[in-house]
Coordinates of C-alpha atoms in Angstrom, one line a residue:
M9 CA 58.9 -7.3 -18.7
A10 CA 56.3 -9.0 -20.9
D11 CA 56.1 -11.5 -18.2
A12 CA 55.6 -9.2 -15.8
M13 CA 51.8 -8.0 -17.8
A14 CA 51.2 -12.0 -19.0
H15 CA 47.8 -13.5 -17.2
S16 CA 47.8 -16.5 -16.1
P17 CA 45.0 -18.6 -17.6
T18 CA 43.0 -18.9 -14.4
D19 CA 43.6 -15.5 -13.7
S20 CA 41.0 -12.2 -13.8
P21 CA 41.7 -9.0 -16.1
L22 CA 41.2 -7.4 -12.7
G23 CA 44.2 -9.0 -11.2
L24 CA 41.3 -10.9 -9.2
S25 CA 42.7 -14.9 -8.8
A26 CA 40.0 -17.3 -10.0
D27 CA 39.8 -18.6 -6.3
S28 CA 38.4 -15.9 -5.1
W29 CA 35.6 -15.3 -7.9
P30 CA 32.0 -16.1 -6.9
R31 CA 31.4 -19.9 -7.0
P32 CA 27.5 -20.9 -7.6
A33 CA 25.7 -22.7 -4.7
A34 CA 25.8 -26.2 -5.2
A35 CA 22.7 -28.5 -5.8
G36 CA 20.5 -29.0 -2.6
A37 CA 22.7 -26.4 -1.2
R38 CA 20.7 -24.1 1.6
C39 CA 20.3 -19.7 1.3
A40 CA 21.4 -17.7 4.6
V41 CA 18.5 -17.4 6.1
T42 CA 17.2 -13.9 7.9
P43 CA 15.2 -12.6 10.1
L44 CA 13.7 -10.6 7.2
T45 CA 12.9 -14.0 5.2
G46 CA 10.3 -15.4 7.1
L47 CA 8.9 -12.3 7.4
R48 CA 8.5 -12.1 3.8
H49 CA 6.9 -15.2 3.6
G50 CA 5.1 -14.7 5.7
L51 CA 3.3 -10.8 4.2
R52 CA 3.1 -14.0 1.4
S53 CA 1.4 -16.9 2.1
V54 CA -0.4 -16.3 5.8
P55 CA -2.2 -12.5 5.8
L56 CA -2.4 -11.6 2.4
R57 CA -3.4 -15.6 0.8
W58 CA -6.4 -14.9 3.7
V59 CA -7.3 -11.6 2.6
L60 CA -7.2 -12.6 -1.1
D61 CA -9.2 -15.7 -0.2
R62 CA -11.9 -13.9 1.5
L63 CA -12.4 -11.5 -1.0
P64 CA -15.7 -11.3 -3.3
T65 CA -15.7 -12.7 -6.2
P66 CA -18.3 -13.1 -9.5
R67 CA -17.3 -16.6 -9.9
R68 CA -17.3 -17.3 -5.7
N69 CA -20.0 -15.1 -5.2
P70 CA -22.5 -13.5 -7.8
F71 CA -24.9 -12.7 -5.8
A72 CA -23.1 -10.3 -3.8
C73 CA -21.0 -9.3 -6.6
G74 CA -24.3 -8.6 -8.7
Y75 CA -26.0 -7.1 -5.5
L76 CA -22.9 -4.3 -4.8
L77 CA -22.6 -4.0 -8.4
V78 CA -26.1 -2.7 -8.8
L79 CA -26.2 -0.4 -5.0
A80 CA -22.7 1.0 -7.1
G81 CA -25.5 2.2 -9.9
T82 CA -27.8 3.6 -7.6
T83 CA -25.3 5.0 -6.1
V84 CA -23.7 7.5 -8.8
F85 CA -27.4 8.0 -9.8
A86 CA -27.8 9.7 -7.2
Q87 CA -25.1 11.3 -6.6
V88 CA -24.8 12.6 -10.4
A89 CA -29.2 12.9 -11.6
S90 CA -31.5 15.7 -10.8
P91 CA -32.4 16.1 -7.1
D92 CA -35.7 16.0 -7.9
L93 CA -36.0 13.0 -9.4
V94 CA -34.2 10.8 -7.3
H95 CA -36.0 12.1 -3.9
Q96 CA -39.4 10.6 -6.4
L97 CA -37.5 7.5 -7.1
Q98 CA -36.6 7.0 -3.2
T99 CA -39.8 7.9 -1.8
M100 CA -41.2 5.6 -4.2
S101 CA -39.0 2.7 -2.5
S102 CA -39.2 3.9 0.4
T103 CA -41.5 1.0 3.0
D104 CA -42.6 3.6 5.6
G105 CA -46.2 2.2 6.4
H106 CA -48.6 4.1 3.7
H107 CA -46.3 2.9 1.2
L108 CA -46.3 -0.8 2.7
L109 CA -50.4 -0.4 3.1
R110 CA -50.4 1.3 -0.9
T111 CA -48.1 -0.7 -3.2
P112 CA -46.0 -3.2 -0.5
L113 CA -43.9 -5.7 -3.5
R114 CA -43.0 -2.9 -5.4
S115 CA -42.1 -1.0 -2.0
L116 CA -40.4 -3.8 -0.5
L117 CA -38.4 -4.9 -3.8
M118 CA -37.0 -0.9 -4.9
S119 CA -36.2 0.1 -1.3
G120 CA -33.1 -3.1 -1.4
L121 CA -31.7 -0.8 -4.7
W122 CA -30.7 1.9 -2.4
V123 CA -27.9 2.7 0.5
A124 CA -28.7 4.8 3.5
G125 CA -26.4 7.6 2.5
P126 CA -23.6 8.8 -0.2
V127 CA -21.3 6.4 0.0
W128 CA -20.9 3.2 -1.1
M129 CA -17.6 1.9 0.2
P130 CA -18.9 0.9 3.3
Y131 CA -21.2 -1.9 2.0
L132 CA -17.6 -3.1 0.1
W133 CA -16.9 -4.4 3.9
A134 CA -20.4 -5.3 4.9
F135 CA -20.8 -7.8 1.9
A136 CA -17.4 -9.3 2.3
F137 CA -17.4 -10.1 6.0
T138 CA -21.2 -10.9 5.8
V139 CA -22.8 -12.0 2.7
A140 CA -19.8 -13.8 0.8
P141 CA -18.8 -15.9 3.3
L142 CA -22.6 -16.8 3.9
E143 CA -22.8 -17.2 0.1
R144 CA -19.8 -19.3 0.1
R145 CA -20.9 -21.7 2.5
V146 CA -24.8 -22.2 2.2
G147 CA -24.6 -21.2 -1.8
S148 CA -26.5 -17.6 -3.9
L149 CA -29.8 -19.4 -3.7
R150 CA -29.8 -20.0 0.3
A151 CA -27.3 -16.5 1.1
A152 CA -30.5 -14.4 -1.2
G153 CA -33.0 -16.0 0.8
V154 CA -30.9 -14.9 4.1
F155 CA -30.9 -11.6 3.0
A156 CA -34.4 -11.4 1.6
A157 CA -35.6 -13.0 5.0
G158 CA -34.3 -10.3 6.4
H159 CA -35.1 -6.8 5.2
V160 CA -38.8 -8.7 5.6
V161 CA -39.0 -9.3 8.5
G162 CA -36.8 -6.6 9.5
T163 CA -39.2 -4.0 7.2
L164 CA -43.0 -5.2 8.2
L165 CA -42.1 -6.0 12.7
S166 CA -40.5 -2.6 12.8
Q167 CA -43.6 -0.9 10.9
G168 CA -46.3 -3.0 12.4
V169 CA -44.5 -1.8 15.8
V170 CA -44.5 2.1 14.0
A171 CA -48.5 1.9 13.1
V172 CA -49.5 0.2 16.4
A173 CA -47.3 3.2 17.7
V174 CA -49.7 5.9 16.5
A175 CA -52.7 4.4 16.6
T176 CA -51.6 4.2 20.5
G177 CA -50.7 8.2 20.4
Q178 CA -46.9 7.1 21.4
V179 CA -45.7 9.1 18.6
G180 CA -46.8 11.3 16.2
P181 CA -48.4 10.6 12.7
G182 CA -45.4 11.5 10.8
I183 CA -43.3 9.1 11.5
L184 CA -45.6 6.5 9.0
D185 CA -44.1 9.2 5.8
E186 CA -40.1 8.7 7.1
L187 CA -38.1 7.9 4.4
D188 CA -37.0 4.1 4.5
I189 CA -34.2 2.8 2.7
G190 CA -31.6 0.6 2.2
V191 CA -30.0 -2.8 3.1
S192 CA -28.9 -2.8 6.6
Y193 CA -31.5 -5.3 7.5
G194 CA -30.3 -8.2 5.3
V195 CA -26.4 -7.4 6.0
L196 CA -27.7 -7.9 9.5
A197 CA -29.5 -11.1 8.5
S198 CA -26.6 -12.4 7.0
L199 CA -24.2 -12.0 9.5
G200 CA -26.6 -13.5 12.1
A201 CA -27.0 -16.1 10.2
V202 CA -23.4 -16.6 9.2
A203 CA -21.9 -16.7 13.1
G204 CA -24.6 -20.1 13.2
L205 CA -21.6 -21.9 10.7
L206 CA -18.9 -20.7 12.7
P207 CA -17.1 -22.8 15.2
P208 CA -18.1 -22.0 18.8
R209 CA -15.6 -18.8 19.5
G210 CA -15.9 -17.3 16.2
R211 CA -19.5 -17.6 17.0
Y212 CA -20.1 -16.2 20.3
L213 CA -16.9 -13.5 18.7
A214 CA -19.5 -12.2 16.0
L215 CA -22.8 -12.3 17.9
G216 CA -21.0 -10.1 20.5
G217 CA -20.4 -7.9 18.1
A218 CA -22.7 -8.1 16.2
V219 CA -24.7 -7.0 19.5
L220 CA -22.9 -4.8 20.2
L221 CA -23.3 -3.0 16.2
V222 CA -26.6 -3.0 17.1
A223 CA -26.6 -1.3 20.1
H224 CA -24.5 1.2 18.8
Q225 CA -27.2 2.3 15.8
I226 CA -30.2 2.6 18.6
V227 CA -28.3 4.6 20.9
G228 CA -26.6 7.1 18.1
D229 CA -29.9 7.0 15.9
Q230 CA -32.6 7.5 18.0
D231 CA -34.8 6.3 15.8
L232 CA -38.0 3.6 16.8
I233 CA -37.5 2.2 12.9
T234 CA -34.1 1.2 13.4
A235 CA -34.5 0.3 17.3
I236 CA -36.7 -2.6 16.5
G237 CA -36.2 -3.3 12.6
H238 CA -32.2 -4.0 13.1
P239 CA -32.0 -6.1 16.3
T240 CA -35.1 -8.1 14.2
A241 CA -32.5 -8.9 11.0
L242 CA -30.3 -10.0 13.0
L243 CA -32.6 -12.5 15.4
T244 CA -34.3 -13.5 11.5
G245 CA -30.7 -14.7 10.7
V246 CA -30.1 -16.9 14.0
A247 CA -33.8 -18.3 13.1
L248 CA -31.8 -19.6 10.4
W249 CA -29.9 -21.8 11.4
G250 CA -30.8 -25.1 11.8
S251 CA -32.0 -25.1 8.3
L252 CA -28.9 -23.4 7.2
R253 CA -26.6 -26.1 8.8
R254 CA -28.7 -28.7 7.3
A255 CA -27.7 -27.7 3.9
G256 CA -23.9 -28.2 4.8
R257 CA -21.5 -26.8 2.9
P258 CA -22.6 -26.8 -1.6
G259 CA -21.5 -22.9 -1.5
R260 CA -18.8 -23.4 -3.9
G261 CA -20.9 -25.7 -5.5
S262 CA -24.3 -23.7 -6.4
G263 CA -21.7 -21.0 -7.0
G264 CA -19.9 -21.9 -9.5
A265 CA -23.6 -23.1 -11.4
V266 CA -24.5 -19.9 -10.9
W267 CA -21.8 -19.1 -13.2
R268 CA -21.4 -21.8 -15.5
V269 CA -25.5 -20.8 -16.4
V270 CA -24.1 -16.8 -16.7
R271 CA -21.6 -17.2 -19.1
R272 CA -23.3 -20.0 -21.0
V273 CA -25.6 -17.8 -21.4
A274 CA -23.1 -15.3 -23.1
R275 CA -21.5 -16.9 -24.6
P276 CA -21.7 -16.1 -28.6
A277 CA -23.9 -19.2 -30.7

């Protein structure tokens, strides 16, 4: 009876022999590859990494991230503040014909601090696919210059056409007081500029998408200011291709330099 109940040293308490126990894989042995293994690896390494590498971050995109933060602040303010106060501030910021004649610098500067509408999220994606890649390629200062050029040129030309249309009786004088705020001109100029830094196939795709976007906005809005300002801003970015290409690719160094200055200033003594 004792012999029947005895276990050999190589048996498990459950009655399994040592030969049936799972053994660790030998060093250098390859694990079994299933169809899902490659899929998991691809999801981790390719699409996700591609997206993460292109998301704006304060280190890589100080201009884009700072601007988005300002737009988020004014958007929240417009939602929680008194409607009369918001209307007064936005009217002061408007780049309509009358305000451009009276306070041109204030209008051009402050009109770019608001989004056209109550929703901020679309501008996150707009900056992520236009301003941020441009900033990574040419640097923060040049990206800001392209954005400002599109904003100023698009505004001045569109309002100039509006003034001529009013003077010739093509439209009523009330259009000179229509609220004109937002950052669409700067975004479109950035899109036009970054297209010139892409390979030929990507360049044509980006420009084709930009033209379709502008055409859709013109048809949908039926607005003279949009019909002139949006194509003008896009062409402003295209006109800067030569100077941006000559600038090379100092984007990371320029953005990193700005970030290093910010950290140095913020560092406690």
